[in-house]
mmCIF file of C-alpha atoms in Angstrom:
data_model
loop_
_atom_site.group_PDB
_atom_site.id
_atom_site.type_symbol
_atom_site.label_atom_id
_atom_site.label_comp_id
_atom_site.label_asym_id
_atom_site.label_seq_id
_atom_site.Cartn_x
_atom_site.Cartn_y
_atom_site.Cartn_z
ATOM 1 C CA UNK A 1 123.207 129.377 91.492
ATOM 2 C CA UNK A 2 126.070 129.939 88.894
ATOM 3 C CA UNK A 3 126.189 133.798 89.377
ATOM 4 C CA UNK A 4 125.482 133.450 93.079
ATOM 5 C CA UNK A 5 126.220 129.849 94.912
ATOM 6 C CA UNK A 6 125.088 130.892 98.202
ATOM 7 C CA UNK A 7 121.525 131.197 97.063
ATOM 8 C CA UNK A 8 119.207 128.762 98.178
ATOM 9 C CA UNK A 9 117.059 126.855 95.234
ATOM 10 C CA UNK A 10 113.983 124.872 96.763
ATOM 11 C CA UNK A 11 112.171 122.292 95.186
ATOM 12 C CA UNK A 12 108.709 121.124 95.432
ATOM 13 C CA UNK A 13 107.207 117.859 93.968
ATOM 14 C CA UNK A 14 103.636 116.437 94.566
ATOM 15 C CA UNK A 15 103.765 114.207 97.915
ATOM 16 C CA UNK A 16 101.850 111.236 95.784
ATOM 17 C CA UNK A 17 104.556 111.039 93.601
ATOM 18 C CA UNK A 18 107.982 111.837 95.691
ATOM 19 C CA UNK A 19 110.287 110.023 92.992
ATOM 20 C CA UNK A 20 113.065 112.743 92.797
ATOM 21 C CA UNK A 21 112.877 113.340 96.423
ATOM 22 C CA UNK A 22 113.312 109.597 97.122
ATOM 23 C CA UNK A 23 116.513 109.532 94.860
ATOM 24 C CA UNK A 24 117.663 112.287 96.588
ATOM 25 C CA UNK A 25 117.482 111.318 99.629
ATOM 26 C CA UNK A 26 118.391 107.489 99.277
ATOM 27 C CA UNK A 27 115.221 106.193 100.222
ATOM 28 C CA UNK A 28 112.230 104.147 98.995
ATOM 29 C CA UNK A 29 109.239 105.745 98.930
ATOM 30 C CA UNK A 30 105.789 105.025 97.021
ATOM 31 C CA UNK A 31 104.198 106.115 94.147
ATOM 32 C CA UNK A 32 100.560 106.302 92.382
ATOM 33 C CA UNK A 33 98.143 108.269 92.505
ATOM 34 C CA UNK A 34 95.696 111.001 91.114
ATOM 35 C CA UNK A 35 97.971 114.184 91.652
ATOM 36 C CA UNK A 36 97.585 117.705 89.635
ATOM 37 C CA UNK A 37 101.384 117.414 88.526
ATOM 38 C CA UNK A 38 100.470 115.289 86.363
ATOM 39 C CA UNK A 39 102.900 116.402 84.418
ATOM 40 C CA UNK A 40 105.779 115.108 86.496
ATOM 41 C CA UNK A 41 104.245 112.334 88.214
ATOM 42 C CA UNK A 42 106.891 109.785 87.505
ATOM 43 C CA UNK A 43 107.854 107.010 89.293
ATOM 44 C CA UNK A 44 111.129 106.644 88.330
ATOM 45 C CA UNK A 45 113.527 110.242 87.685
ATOM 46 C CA UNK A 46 115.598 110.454 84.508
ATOM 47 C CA UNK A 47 119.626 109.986 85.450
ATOM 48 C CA UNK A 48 120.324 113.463 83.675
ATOM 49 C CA UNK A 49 117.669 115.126 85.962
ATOM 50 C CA UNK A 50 118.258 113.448 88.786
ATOM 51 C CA UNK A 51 122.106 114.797 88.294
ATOM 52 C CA UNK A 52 121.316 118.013 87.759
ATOM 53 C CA UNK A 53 118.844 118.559 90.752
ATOM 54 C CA UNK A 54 121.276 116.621 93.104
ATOM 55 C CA UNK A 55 124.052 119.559 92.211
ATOM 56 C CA UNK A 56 121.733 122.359 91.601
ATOM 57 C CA UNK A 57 118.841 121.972 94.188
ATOM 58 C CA UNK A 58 119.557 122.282 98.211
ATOM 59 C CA UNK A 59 115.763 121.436 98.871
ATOM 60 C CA UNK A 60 112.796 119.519 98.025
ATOM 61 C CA UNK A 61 109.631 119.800 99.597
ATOM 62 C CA UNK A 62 106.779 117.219 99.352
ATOM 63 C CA UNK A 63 103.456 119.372 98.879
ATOM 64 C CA UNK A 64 99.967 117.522 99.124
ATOM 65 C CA UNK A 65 97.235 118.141 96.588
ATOM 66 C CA UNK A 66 94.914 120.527 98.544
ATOM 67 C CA UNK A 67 98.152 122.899 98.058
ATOM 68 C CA UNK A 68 98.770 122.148 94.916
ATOM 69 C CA UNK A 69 95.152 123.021 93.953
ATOM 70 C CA UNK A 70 95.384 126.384 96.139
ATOM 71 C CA UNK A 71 98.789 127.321 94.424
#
């Protein structure tokens, strides 16, 4: 995005936990869950993360665990 700001950068975050994409978007949305992303199943986003997906990121897509497994 530096080198090239019209390139697009798409996120994706398991639909069980959509924490970032809540915070993104200005909206409520629950969490919980058994999800594969376990790893960033978090129900509330770090400020520092949250700050640098809202400048870096033009996208994030909710995905739900059958395509998560599958991926």
């Amino acid at each position: 995005k530096a080198l090239n700001p019209a390139i697009e950068v798409v996120g994706v975050q398991a639909a069980l936990f959509p924490s970032m994409f809540a915070r993104i978007k200005g909206t409520d949305l629950a969490c919980g869950g058994d999800t594969l992303a376990e790893g960033i199943a978090v129900k509330q986003p770090g400020d520092f993360t949250a700050q640098v997906i809202a400048e870096r990121v033009d996208e994030i897509l909710l995905v739900n665990e059958p395509a998560l497994e599958q991926a």
